Short mmCIF file of C-alpha atoms in Angstrom, two decimals:
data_model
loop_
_atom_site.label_atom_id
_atom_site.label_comp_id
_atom_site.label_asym_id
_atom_site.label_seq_id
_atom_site.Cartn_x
_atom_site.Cartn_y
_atom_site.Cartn_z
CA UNK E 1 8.86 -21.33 9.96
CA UNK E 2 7.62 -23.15 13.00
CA UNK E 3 10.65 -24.85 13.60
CA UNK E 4 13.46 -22.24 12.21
CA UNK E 5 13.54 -21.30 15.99
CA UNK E 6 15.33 -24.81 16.85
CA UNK E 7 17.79 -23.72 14.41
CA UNK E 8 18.65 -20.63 15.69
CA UNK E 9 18.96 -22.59 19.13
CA UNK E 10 21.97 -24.90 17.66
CA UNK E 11 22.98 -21.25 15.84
CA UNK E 12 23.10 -19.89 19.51
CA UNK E 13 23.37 -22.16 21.63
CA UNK E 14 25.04 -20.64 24.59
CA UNK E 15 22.18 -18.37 24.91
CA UNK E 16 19.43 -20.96 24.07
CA UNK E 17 18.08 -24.44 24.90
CA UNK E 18 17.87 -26.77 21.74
CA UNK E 19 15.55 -29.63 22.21
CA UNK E 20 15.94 -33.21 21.16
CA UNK E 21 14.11 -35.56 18.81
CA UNK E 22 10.65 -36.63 20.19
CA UNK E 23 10.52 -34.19 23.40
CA UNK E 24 7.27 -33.18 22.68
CA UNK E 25 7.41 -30.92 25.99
CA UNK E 26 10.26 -29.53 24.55
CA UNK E 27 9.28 -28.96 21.13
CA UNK E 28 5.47 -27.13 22.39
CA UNK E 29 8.12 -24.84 24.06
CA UNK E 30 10.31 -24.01 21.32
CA UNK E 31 7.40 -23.03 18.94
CA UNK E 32 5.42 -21.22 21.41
CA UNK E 33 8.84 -19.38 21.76
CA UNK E 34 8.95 -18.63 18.31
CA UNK E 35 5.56 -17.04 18.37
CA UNK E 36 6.40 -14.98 21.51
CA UNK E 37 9.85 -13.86 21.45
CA UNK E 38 10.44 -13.65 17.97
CA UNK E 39 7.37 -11.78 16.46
CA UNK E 40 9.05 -9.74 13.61
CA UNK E 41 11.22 -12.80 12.47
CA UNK E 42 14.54 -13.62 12.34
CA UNK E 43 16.01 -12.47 9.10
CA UNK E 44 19.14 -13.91 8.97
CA UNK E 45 17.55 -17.25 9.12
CA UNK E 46 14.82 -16.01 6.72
CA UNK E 47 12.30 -16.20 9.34
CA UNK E 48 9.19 -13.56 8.43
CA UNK E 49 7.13 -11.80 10.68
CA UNK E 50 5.23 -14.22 12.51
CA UNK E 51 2.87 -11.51 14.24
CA UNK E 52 1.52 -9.41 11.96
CA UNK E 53 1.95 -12.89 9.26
CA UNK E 54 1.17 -10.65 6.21
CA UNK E 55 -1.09 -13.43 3.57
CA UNK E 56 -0.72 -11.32 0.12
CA UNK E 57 -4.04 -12.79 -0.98
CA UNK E 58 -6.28 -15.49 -0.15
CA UNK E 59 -9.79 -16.99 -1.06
CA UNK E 60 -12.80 -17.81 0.79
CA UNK E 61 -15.43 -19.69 -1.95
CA UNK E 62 -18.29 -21.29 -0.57
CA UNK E 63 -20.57 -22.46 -3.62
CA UNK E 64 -23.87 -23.96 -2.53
CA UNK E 65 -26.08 -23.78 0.26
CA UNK E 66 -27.63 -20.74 2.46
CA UNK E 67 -24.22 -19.24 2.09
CA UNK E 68 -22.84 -18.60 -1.61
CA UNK E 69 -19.99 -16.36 -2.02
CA UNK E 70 -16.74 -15.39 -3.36
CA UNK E 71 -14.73 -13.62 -1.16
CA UNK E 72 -11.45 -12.31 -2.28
CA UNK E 73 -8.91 -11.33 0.13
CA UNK E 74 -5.59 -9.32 -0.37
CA UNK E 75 -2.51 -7.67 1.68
CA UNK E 76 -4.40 -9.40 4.81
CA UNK E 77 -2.36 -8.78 8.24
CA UNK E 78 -3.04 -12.21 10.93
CA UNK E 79 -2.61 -10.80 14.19
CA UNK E 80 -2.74 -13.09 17.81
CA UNK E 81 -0.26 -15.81 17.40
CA UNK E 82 2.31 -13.78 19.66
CA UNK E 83 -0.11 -15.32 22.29
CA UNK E 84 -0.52 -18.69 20.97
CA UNK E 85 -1.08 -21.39 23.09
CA UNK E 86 0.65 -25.05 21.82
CA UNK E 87 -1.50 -27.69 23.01
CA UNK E 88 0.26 -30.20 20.98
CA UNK E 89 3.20 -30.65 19.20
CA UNK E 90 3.47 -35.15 17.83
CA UNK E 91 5.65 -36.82 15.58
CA UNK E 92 8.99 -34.94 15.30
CA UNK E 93 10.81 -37.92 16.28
CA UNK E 94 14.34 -38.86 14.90
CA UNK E 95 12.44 -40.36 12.36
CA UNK E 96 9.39 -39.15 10.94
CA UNK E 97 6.29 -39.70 9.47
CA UNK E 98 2.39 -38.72 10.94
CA UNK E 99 3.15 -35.06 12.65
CA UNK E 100 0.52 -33.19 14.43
CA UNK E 101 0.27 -29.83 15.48
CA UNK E 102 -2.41 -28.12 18.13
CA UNK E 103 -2.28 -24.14 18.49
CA UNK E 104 -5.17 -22.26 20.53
CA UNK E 105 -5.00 -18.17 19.84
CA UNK E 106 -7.13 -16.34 22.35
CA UNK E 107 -7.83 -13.80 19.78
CA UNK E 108 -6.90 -13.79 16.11
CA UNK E 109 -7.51 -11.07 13.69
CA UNK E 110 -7.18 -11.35 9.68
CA UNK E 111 -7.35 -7.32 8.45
CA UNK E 112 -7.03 -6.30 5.15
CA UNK E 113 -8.43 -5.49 1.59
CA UNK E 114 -11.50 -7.24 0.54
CA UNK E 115 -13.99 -7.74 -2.50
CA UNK E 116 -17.36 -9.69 -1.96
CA UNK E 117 -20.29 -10.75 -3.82
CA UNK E 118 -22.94 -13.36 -3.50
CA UNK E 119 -25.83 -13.99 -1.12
CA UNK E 120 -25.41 -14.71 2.95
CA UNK E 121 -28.50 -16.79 3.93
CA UNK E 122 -31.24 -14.63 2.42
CA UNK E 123 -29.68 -11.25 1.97
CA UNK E 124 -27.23 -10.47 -1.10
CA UNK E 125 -24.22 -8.81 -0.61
CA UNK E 126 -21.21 -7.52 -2.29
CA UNK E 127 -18.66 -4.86 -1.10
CA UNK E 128 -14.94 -3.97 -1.86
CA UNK E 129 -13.22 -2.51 0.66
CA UNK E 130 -11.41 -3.30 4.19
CA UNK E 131 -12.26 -6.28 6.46
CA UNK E 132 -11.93 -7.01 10.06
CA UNK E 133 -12.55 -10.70 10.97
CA UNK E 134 -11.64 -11.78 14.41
CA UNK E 135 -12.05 -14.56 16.59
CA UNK E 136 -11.86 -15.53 19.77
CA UNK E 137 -10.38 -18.87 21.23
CA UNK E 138 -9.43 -19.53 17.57
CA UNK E 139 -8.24 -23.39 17.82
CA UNK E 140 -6.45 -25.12 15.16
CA UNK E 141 -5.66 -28.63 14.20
CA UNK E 142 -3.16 -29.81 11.74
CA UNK E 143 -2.00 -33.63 11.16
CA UNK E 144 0.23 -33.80 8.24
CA UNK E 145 2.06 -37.00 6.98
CA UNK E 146 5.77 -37.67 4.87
CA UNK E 147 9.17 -38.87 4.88
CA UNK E 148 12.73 -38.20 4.98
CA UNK E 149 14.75 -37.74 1.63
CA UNK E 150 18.13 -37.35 1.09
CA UNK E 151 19.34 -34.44 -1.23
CA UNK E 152 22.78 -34.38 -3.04
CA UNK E 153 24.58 -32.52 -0.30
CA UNK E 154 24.15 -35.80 1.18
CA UNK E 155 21.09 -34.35 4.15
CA UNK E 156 18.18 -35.41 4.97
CA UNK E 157 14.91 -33.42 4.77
CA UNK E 158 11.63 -34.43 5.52
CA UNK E 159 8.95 -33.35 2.45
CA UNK E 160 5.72 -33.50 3.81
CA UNK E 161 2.77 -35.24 1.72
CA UNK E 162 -0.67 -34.89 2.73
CA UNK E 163 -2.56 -32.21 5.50
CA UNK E 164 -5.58 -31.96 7.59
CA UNK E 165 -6.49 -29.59 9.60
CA UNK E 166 -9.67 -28.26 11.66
CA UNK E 167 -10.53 -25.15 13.51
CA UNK E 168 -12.99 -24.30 15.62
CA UNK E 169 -13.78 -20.96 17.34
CA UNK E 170 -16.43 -19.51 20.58
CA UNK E 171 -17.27 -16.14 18.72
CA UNK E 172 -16.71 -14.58 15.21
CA UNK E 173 -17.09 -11.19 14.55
CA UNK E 174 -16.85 -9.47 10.81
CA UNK E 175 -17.27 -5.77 9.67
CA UNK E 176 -16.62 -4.95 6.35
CA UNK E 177 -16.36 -1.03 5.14
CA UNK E 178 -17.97 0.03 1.94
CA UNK E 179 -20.35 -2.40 1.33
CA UNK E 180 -23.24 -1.66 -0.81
CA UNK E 181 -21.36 0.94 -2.61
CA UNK E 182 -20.75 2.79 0.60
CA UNK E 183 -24.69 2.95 1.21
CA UNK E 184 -24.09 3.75 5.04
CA UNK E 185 -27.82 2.41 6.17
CA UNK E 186 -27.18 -0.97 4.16
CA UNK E 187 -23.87 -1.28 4.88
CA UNK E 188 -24.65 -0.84 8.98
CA UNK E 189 -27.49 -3.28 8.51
CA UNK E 190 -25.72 -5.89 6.65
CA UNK E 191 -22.77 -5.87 9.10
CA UNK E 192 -25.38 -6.12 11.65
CA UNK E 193 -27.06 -9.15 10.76
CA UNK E 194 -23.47 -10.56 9.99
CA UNK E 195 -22.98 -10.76 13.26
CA UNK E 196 -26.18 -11.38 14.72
CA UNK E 197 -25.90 -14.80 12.81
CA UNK E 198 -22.27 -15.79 12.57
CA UNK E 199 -22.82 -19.42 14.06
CA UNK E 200 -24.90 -20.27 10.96
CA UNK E 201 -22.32 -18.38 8.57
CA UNK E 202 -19.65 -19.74 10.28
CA UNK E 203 -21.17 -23.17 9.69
CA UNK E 204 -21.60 -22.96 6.03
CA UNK E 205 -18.05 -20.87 5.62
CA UNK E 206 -15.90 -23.23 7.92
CA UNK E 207 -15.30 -26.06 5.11
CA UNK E 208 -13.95 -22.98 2.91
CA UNK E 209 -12.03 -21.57 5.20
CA UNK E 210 -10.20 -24.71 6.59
CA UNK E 211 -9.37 -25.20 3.04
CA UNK E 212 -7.45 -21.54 2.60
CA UNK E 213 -5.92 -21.89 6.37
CA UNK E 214 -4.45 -25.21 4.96
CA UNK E 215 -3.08 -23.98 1.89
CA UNK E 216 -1.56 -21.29 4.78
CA UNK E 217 0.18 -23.62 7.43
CA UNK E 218 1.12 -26.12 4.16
CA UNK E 219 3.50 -22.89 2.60
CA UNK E 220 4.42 -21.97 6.51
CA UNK E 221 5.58 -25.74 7.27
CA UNK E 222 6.75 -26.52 4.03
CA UNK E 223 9.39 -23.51 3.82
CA UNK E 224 11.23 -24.92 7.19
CA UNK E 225 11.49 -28.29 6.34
CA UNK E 226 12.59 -27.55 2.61
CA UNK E 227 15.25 -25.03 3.91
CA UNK E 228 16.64 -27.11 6.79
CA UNK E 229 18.38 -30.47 7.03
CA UNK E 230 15.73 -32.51 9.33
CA UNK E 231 18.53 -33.54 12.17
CA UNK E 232 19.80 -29.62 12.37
CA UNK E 233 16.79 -29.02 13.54
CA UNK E 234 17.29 -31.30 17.34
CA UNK E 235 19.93 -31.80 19.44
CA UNK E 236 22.15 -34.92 19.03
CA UNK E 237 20.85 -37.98 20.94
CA UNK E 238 23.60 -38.79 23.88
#
């Protein structure tokens, strides 16, 4: 998805520059593109909504420690990356391997139906109903690693093996409705002292998180280079 926009460059090109193999200046260009000009997708190139991405579900499971919960997402709307930021962009060379990706969204939002229970340092909680999670300077990290393989039509694709990533953010902010039951004077408090500790939630949650973001960008990645012969996606070298 990252890349289909270099595709629809070559589809297009009077009207668009492609970029070549390895111009990582280039390249940062082209996907920041794809994030700002092409929000709602391309759907002749299969290219979904990039801005609201819609995650049908997704899990947040943190098992041990001052934060022990099972959070259950679903129908979840990501809003921000039409104002992503791409730091870094490493490794699409004319041949790959070790690829690495760096996107900074000033504000990113995940809305949507949720279901909690558990305890948040020493307060129990549990809740279904909708969330609001945002964050601000939301910075991920992704270094992936693979290799081309030819298919019978006689292409090349490149199927990616292993990825990392990281995040980091300067402020999170949660409110979930409903908590409690609805109990309005619980469910105040409790969003209350969410966010009057989310450094030390965000601590404990971040390894669970970064593990359900992965599984995310993994799918996102995946479904370009699976789709799309790996030298379609550049310019020719002169």
């Amino acid at each position: 998805m990252l890349l289909n926009i270099l595709t629809y460059y070559s589809i297009t090109a009077a009207s668009y520059t492609q970029c070549k193999a390895a111009d990582e200046t280039c390249i940062m260009q082209a996907i920041a593109n794809t994030f700002h000009k092409y929000q709602s997708g391309v759907p002749a190139l299969g290219l979904a909504s990039l801005d609201p991405l819609r995650i049908d579900e997704m899990d947040i499971v943190q098992g041990t420690g001052p934060v022990n919960i099972v959070l259950n997402f679903k129908n979840v709307d990501i809003t921000g990356f039409k104002d992503v930021v791409v730091k870094k962009a490493k490794g699409f060379t004319a041949s790959p391997n070790v690829m690495e990706m760096n996107l900074l969204l000033p504000v990113a939002s995940l809305v949507g139906s949720y279901k909690i229970k558990g305890k948040v340092l020493i307060l129990p909680i549990q809740g279904d109903g909708i969330s609001n999670m945002t964050m601000v300077n939301c910075e991920f990290l992704m270094k992936w690693n693979g290799g081309l393989e030819k298919r019978e039509n006689g292409k090349e694709y490149y199927k990616m093996n292993k990825i990392k990533a990281t995040f980091d953010t300067t402020r999170f902010y949660m409110h979930l409705t409903n908590l409690f039951n609805g109990d309005k004077a619980l469910g105040d408090n409790m969003n209350q002292f969410l966010n009057d500790n989310w450094e030390d939630i965000l601590k404990e949650l971040k390894p669970a998180i970064i593990g359900a973001f992965t599984k995310i960008f993994r799918a996102i990645i995946t479904n370009v280079f699976d789709n799309v012969p790996y030298e379609e996606l550049f310019l020719p070298n002169a």
